[in-house]
Amino acid sequence: MANKVDGFNFEQRHGKARVRVARVWRNRGGRHFIVEWSVSISLLSNCVAAYDRDDNSDIVATDTMKNTVYAKAKECTEQLSVEDFAVLLAKHFTSYYRQVYAAIVKIVEKPWERISVDGQPHEHGFKLGSERHTTEVIVEKSGVLKLTSGVEGLALLKTTKSGFEGFIRDKYTALPETRERILATEVTASWRYSYESVSSIPQKPLYFAERYLDVKKVLADTFFGPPKEGVYSPSVQSTLFQMAKTVLNRFPDISSVQLKMPNLHFLPVNLSSKNNSIVKFEDDVYLPTDEPHGSIEANLSRFWSKL
């Protein structure tokens, strides 16, 4: 919300970034659960006086925001999803402080995964995984909600069933056409839920944590295809579209999906001299490289979606 200050339009927000917190839950059966979150908070509030009149009386100190993260984590005696924790924080700031009219909470979850020893899940042992669970929650004082979840660093690769043909060729084009190549990417995905108020969120425990795993599985399954025959990819663009469309078809409470899928190149290696071929490429030896890489991204949404 813009304010008129000294003849100018003025917008502001303030918050605390990268507040790291870990929470352990120990159930009566002896099994432990752990999450590690990096929390960033932005408050939209009526505190213009701090900027133009040196009056801090309406400022929520960023150190207070940091302490609130720890206090609220302590209050969560039952295991909860990163989305539910973000909503809890945002609701606190918009309800507890009269001058705060909206709160934006972004959280990145570090992927600690339970290990197995001798084929049995360990009660309190964890290893660090790869991809990260993300969320962004915007809550207004009225209870209006925007909820987005996502995944970062989802590395996917298949060694066949990929090609690239029929693209524009001009005097600068050196890339050969192919129906046989490695397809590799590191997916960054985000999906917007259709829930428009805090009161409309499902009350099922860990609903969003389960939905995150489901969406991640759908993205990967669509990329790879069936385990025996796979599925052919004529381009990263085509595969990206099929992945996004499958998510929307599978989950009715998701209104839009955004995907970023860099094309991480595996370049065929041929070694030859003027007189003979030292190494001939036969779909077997590659030079992996991620610089430079192709950059492909798109957003797919339902017609009624509010992007």
Coordinates of C-alpha atoms in Angstrom, one line a residue:
M1 CA 0.0 0.0 0.0
A2 CA 1.5 3.3 -1.1
N3 CA 1.6 6.4 1.1
K4 CA 2.0 10.0 0.2
V5 CA 5.2 11.2 1.8
D6 CA 6.7 14.6 1.1
G7 CA 5.0 14.7 -2.3
F8 CA 6.1 11.2 -3.3
N9 CA 4.5 7.8 -3.4
F10 CA 6.2 5.7 -0.8
E11 CA 6.0 1.9 -0.2
Q12 CA 7.9 0.0 2.5
R13 CA 8.2 -3.3 4.3
H14 CA 10.7 -4.7 6.8
G15 CA 11.5 -8.1 8.2
K16 CA 14.0 -10.7 9.2
A17 CA 15.7 -13.0 6.8
R18 CA 17.3 -16.5 7.1
V19 CA 16.3 -17.3 10.6
R20 CA 17.5 -20.8 11.0
V21 CA 15.5 -23.1 13.3
A22 CA 15.4 -26.8 13.9
R23 CA 12.6 -28.6 15.7
V24 CA 12.6 -32.2 17.1
W25 CA 9.5 -34.1 18.1
R26 CA 9.9 -37.3 20.2
N27 CA 6.9 -39.5 20.3
R28 CA 6.1 -42.0 23.0
G29 CA 7.1 -45.0 20.9
G30 CA 10.7 -43.7 20.8
R31 CA 10.7 -42.4 17.2
H32 CA 12.1 -38.9 16.6
F33 CA 11.2 -36.5 13.8
I34 CA 13.3 -33.4 12.9
V35 CA 12.9 -30.4 10.6
E36 CA 15.3 -27.7 9.8
W37 CA 13.9 -24.4 8.4
S38 CA 15.3 -21.2 7.1
V39 CA 12.6 -18.6 7.7
S40 CA 12.3 -15.1 6.1
I41 CA 9.6 -12.7 7.3
S42 CA 8.4 -9.4 5.7
L43 CA 5.8 -7.3 7.4
L44 CA 3.6 -4.7 5.6
S45 CA 2.7 -2.2 8.3
N46 CA 1.7 1.3 9.0
C47 CA 5.1 2.5 10.3
V48 CA 5.8 5.4 7.8
A49 CA 6.7 7.6 10.8
A50 CA 9.9 5.6 11.3
Y51 CA 11.0 6.7 7.9
D52 CA 10.0 10.3 7.7
R53 CA 9.7 11.5 11.3
D54 CA 12.3 9.4 13.2
D55 CA 9.5 7.8 15.2
N56 CA 10.0 4.1 15.8
S57 CA 6.9 3.6 18.0
D58 CA 5.1 1.5 15.3
I59 CA 8.1 -0.7 14.4
V60 CA 8.1 -4.4 15.2
A61 CA 11.8 -5.0 15.8
T62 CA 13.4 -7.6 13.5
D63 CA 15.0 -9.2 16.5
T64 CA 11.5 -9.7 17.9
M65 CA 10.6 -11.4 14.7
K66 CA 13.5 -13.8 15.0
N67 CA 12.6 -14.6 18.6
T68 CA 9.0 -15.2 17.6
V69 CA 10.1 -17.9 15.2
Y70 CA 11.8 -19.8 18.1
A71 CA 8.9 -19.2 20.5
K72 CA 6.3 -20.4 18.0
A73 CA 8.4 -23.5 17.1
K74 CA 8.5 -24.3 20.8
E75 CA 4.7 -24.0 21.0
C76 CA 4.2 -26.5 18.2
T77 CA 4.0 -29.7 20.3
E78 CA 2.7 -31.8 17.4
Q79 CA 4.6 -32.3 14.2
L80 CA 3.4 -30.0 11.4
S81 CA 4.2 -29.1 7.8
V82 CA 6.4 -26.2 6.7
E83 CA 3.2 -24.6 5.2
D84 CA 1.3 -24.8 8.4
F85 CA 4.2 -23.2 10.3
A86 CA 4.4 -20.4 7.8
V87 CA 0.6 -19.8 8.1
L88 CA 0.9 -19.9 11.9
L89 CA 3.6 -17.2 11.9
A90 CA 1.8 -15.0 9.4
K91 CA -1.4 -15.2 11.4
H92 CA 0.5 -14.2 14.6
F93 CA 2.0 -11.1 13.1
T94 CA -1.2 -9.9 11.5
S95 CA -3.4 -10.5 14.6
Y96 CA -0.9 -9.6 17.4
Y97 CA 0.2 -6.2 16.0
R98 CA -2.5 -3.7 15.2
Q99 CA -0.4 -1.8 12.6
V100 CA 0.6 -4.9 10.6
Y101 CA -1.9 -5.4 7.8
A102 CA -0.1 -8.2 5.9
A103 CA 2.7 -10.7 6.5
I104 CA 4.8 -12.6 4.0
V105 CA 6.6 -15.7 5.3
K106 CA 9.0 -17.7 3.1
I107 CA 10.6 -20.9 4.4
V108 CA 13.1 -23.3 2.9
E109 CA 13.2 -26.7 4.5
K110 CA 16.5 -28.6 4.6
P111 CA 16.0 -32.2 3.5
W112 CA 16.8 -34.4 6.5
E113 CA 15.7 -37.9 5.6
R114 CA 15.4 -40.9 8.0
I115 CA 18.1 -43.6 7.4
S116 CA 17.7 -47.3 7.4
V117 CA 20.1 -49.7 9.1
D118 CA 19.9 -53.5 8.3
G119 CA 16.7 -52.8 6.4
Q120 CA 14.9 -51.1 9.3
P121 CA 14.1 -47.4 9.6
H122 CA 16.3 -45.8 12.3
E123 CA 14.4 -44.3 15.2
H124 CA 16.6 -41.2 15.5
G125 CA 19.2 -41.3 12.6
F126 CA 18.9 -39.0 9.6
K127 CA 21.0 -38.1 6.5
L128 CA 20.9 -35.0 4.3
G129 CA 19.0 -35.4 1.1
S130 CA 19.1 -33.2 -2.0
E131 CA 16.0 -31.2 -3.1
R132 CA 14.5 -28.6 -0.8
H133 CA 10.9 -28.0 0.1
T134 CA 9.8 -24.4 -0.1
T135 CA 6.8 -22.3 0.8
E136 CA 5.6 -18.7 0.6
V137 CA 2.6 -17.6 2.6
I138 CA 0.9 -14.2 2.4
V139 CA -1.7 -13.5 5.1
E140 CA -3.7 -10.3 5.4
K141 CA -5.3 -9.1 8.6
S142 CA -8.7 -10.0 7.2
G143 CA -7.6 -13.6 6.8
V144 CA -7.1 -13.5 3.0
L145 CA -4.5 -16.1 2.1
K146 CA -2.1 -16.8 -0.8
L147 CA -0.3 -20.1 -0.3
T148 CA 2.5 -21.4 -2.6
S149 CA 4.6 -24.5 -2.2
G150 CA 7.5 -25.7 -4.2
V151 CA 10.7 -27.7 -4.6
E152 CA 14.2 -26.6 -5.5
G153 CA 17.1 -28.7 -6.7
L154 CA 15.1 -31.7 -8.0
A155 CA 17.9 -33.3 -10.2
L156 CA 16.5 -35.6 -12.9
L157 CA 18.4 -37.4 -15.7
K158 CA 17.6 -40.1 -18.2
T159 CA 20.1 -41.6 -20.5
T160 CA 17.9 -42.2 -23.5
K161 CA 14.4 -41.4 -24.9
S162 CA 15.2 -37.8 -25.6
G163 CA 15.9 -35.9 -28.8
F164 CA 15.8 -32.4 -30.4
E165 CA 14.9 -32.0 -34.0
G166 CA 13.2 -29.5 -36.4
F167 CA 14.4 -26.3 -34.8
I168 CA 15.3 -23.1 -36.7
R169 CA 18.6 -23.4 -38.5
D170 CA 20.6 -20.4 -39.7
K171 CA 24.2 -19.4 -40.3
Y172 CA 24.9 -19.4 -36.6
T173 CA 23.5 -22.9 -36.0
A174 CA 26.0 -25.6 -35.2
L175 CA 23.9 -28.0 -33.1
P176 CA 23.1 -31.3 -34.9
E177 CA 19.6 -32.7 -34.8
T178 CA 19.3 -35.9 -32.8
R179 CA 16.8 -38.5 -31.6
E180 CA 19.2 -39.9 -29.0
R181 CA 20.7 -37.9 -26.2
I182 CA 20.9 -37.6 -22.4
L183 CA 18.2 -35.4 -20.9
A184 CA 19.3 -33.8 -17.5
T185 CA 17.8 -30.9 -15.5
E186 CA 17.5 -29.5 -12.0
V187 CA 13.8 -28.6 -11.6
T188 CA 12.7 -25.6 -9.6
A189 CA 8.9 -25.9 -9.3
S190 CA 6.3 -23.9 -7.4
W191 CA 2.5 -24.4 -7.2
R192 CA -0.2 -22.1 -6.0
Y193 CA -3.0 -23.6 -3.9
S194 CA -6.6 -22.5 -4.5
Y195 CA -7.3 -21.8 -0.8
E196 CA -8.1 -18.1 -0.4
S197 CA -8.5 -17.8 3.3
V198 CA -6.8 -19.1 6.4
S199 CA -10.1 -20.8 7.5
S200 CA -10.3 -22.8 4.3
I201 CA -7.0 -24.7 4.7
P202 CA -7.5 -28.4 5.2
Q203 CA -7.2 -29.4 8.9
K204 CA -5.7 -32.8 8.2
P205 CA -2.4 -33.1 10.0
L206 CA 0.6 -32.9 7.6
Y207 CA -1.7 -32.5 4.6
F208 CA 0.7 -30.2 2.8
A209 CA 3.8 -32.3 3.7
E210 CA 2.0 -35.3 2.0
R211 CA 0.9 -33.2 -1.0
Y212 CA 4.5 -32.0 -1.4
L213 CA 5.7 -35.6 -1.7
D214 CA 2.8 -36.4 -4.1
V215 CA 3.6 -33.5 -6.4
K216 CA 7.3 -34.2 -6.4
K217 CA 6.5 -37.9 -7.4
V218 CA 4.2 -36.8 -10.2
L219 CA 6.8 -34.4 -11.6
A220 CA 9.5 -37.2 -11.6
D221 CA 7.2 -39.9 -12.9
T222 CA 6.0 -37.7 -15.8
F223 CA 9.6 -36.9 -16.7
F224 CA 10.7 -40.5 -16.8
G225 CA 7.7 -42.4 -18.0
P226 CA 7.0 -46.1 -17.2
P227 CA 9.9 -48.0 -15.7
K228 CA 10.5 -50.4 -18.6
E229 CA 9.8 -48.4 -21.8
G230 CA 10.1 -44.8 -20.5
V231 CA 8.6 -41.9 -22.5
Y232 CA 10.1 -40.0 -25.4
S233 CA 10.9 -36.3 -24.9
P234 CA 11.1 -34.3 -28.2
S235 CA 12.3 -31.2 -26.2
V236 CA 12.6 -29.9 -22.6
Q237 CA 9.7 -27.6 -23.5
S238 CA 7.4 -30.6 -24.3
T239 CA 8.4 -32.5 -21.1
L240 CA 8.0 -29.4 -18.9
F241 CA 4.5 -28.8 -20.3
Q242 CA 3.5 -32.5 -19.7
M243 CA 4.8 -32.3 -16.1
A244 CA 2.9 -29.1 -15.3
K245 CA -0.3 -30.4 -17.0
T246 CA -0.2 -33.7 -15.1
V247 CA 0.1 -31.9 -11.7
L248 CA -3.0 -29.8 -12.5
N249 CA -5.0 -32.8 -13.7
R250 CA -4.0 -34.8 -10.6
F251 CA -4.6 -32.2 -7.9
P252 CA -7.8 -30.1 -8.1
D253 CA -6.7 -27.8 -5.2
I254 CA -3.7 -26.6 -7.1
S255 CA -4.5 -23.7 -9.4
S256 CA -1.2 -23.0 -11.1
V257 CA 2.3 -24.5 -11.6
Q258 CA 5.5 -22.8 -12.5
L259 CA 8.5 -24.8 -13.7
K260 CA 12.1 -23.8 -14.4
M261 CA 14.1 -26.6 -16.1
P262 CA 17.6 -25.8 -17.2
N263 CA 18.9 -28.1 -19.9
L264 CA 22.1 -29.4 -18.4
H265 CA 24.1 -30.6 -21.3
F266 CA 26.0 -33.9 -21.7
L267 CA 28.1 -33.3 -24.8
P268 CA 29.2 -36.3 -26.9
V269 CA 32.9 -36.9 -26.8
N270 CA 34.8 -37.6 -30.1
L271 CA 38.6 -37.6 -30.1
S272 CA 40.3 -37.7 -33.4
S273 CA 43.5 -36.5 -35.1
K274 CA 44.2 -35.7 -38.7
N275 CA 45.0 -39.3 -39.4
N276 CA 42.7 -41.4 -37.4
S277 CA 39.9 -41.5 -34.8
I278 CA 41.1 -42.1 -31.3
V279 CA 37.7 -42.3 -29.6
K280 CA 34.5 -42.6 -31.6
F281 CA 31.3 -41.6 -29.9
E282 CA 28.7 -44.3 -29.7
D283 CA 26.2 -42.9 -27.2
D284 CA 28.5 -43.8 -24.4
V285 CA 31.1 -41.2 -23.4
Y286 CA 30.0 -37.6 -22.6
L287 CA 31.4 -34.4 -21.2
P288 CA 29.0 -33.2 -18.5
T289 CA 28.6 -29.5 -18.3
D290 CA 26.2 -27.0 -16.7
E291 CA 27.7 -23.8 -18.1
P292 CA 26.3 -22.6 -20.4
H293 CA 23.0 -24.3 -20.2
G294 CA 19.6 -23.9 -21.8
S295 CA 17.1 -22.0 -19.8
I296 CA 13.4 -23.1 -20.1
E297 CA 10.6 -22.1 -17.9
A298 CA 6.8 -21.7 -18.1
N299 CA 3.7 -21.2 -16.0
L300 CA 0.5 -23.2 -16.4
S301 CA -2.7 -22.2 -14.7
R302 CA -6.4 -22.9 -14.7
F303 CA -8.6 -20.2 -16.4
W304 CA -10.0 -19.2 -13.0
S305 CA -6.7 -19.0 -11.3
K306 CA -5.5 -15.7 -9.7
L307 CA -1.8 -15.7 -10.6

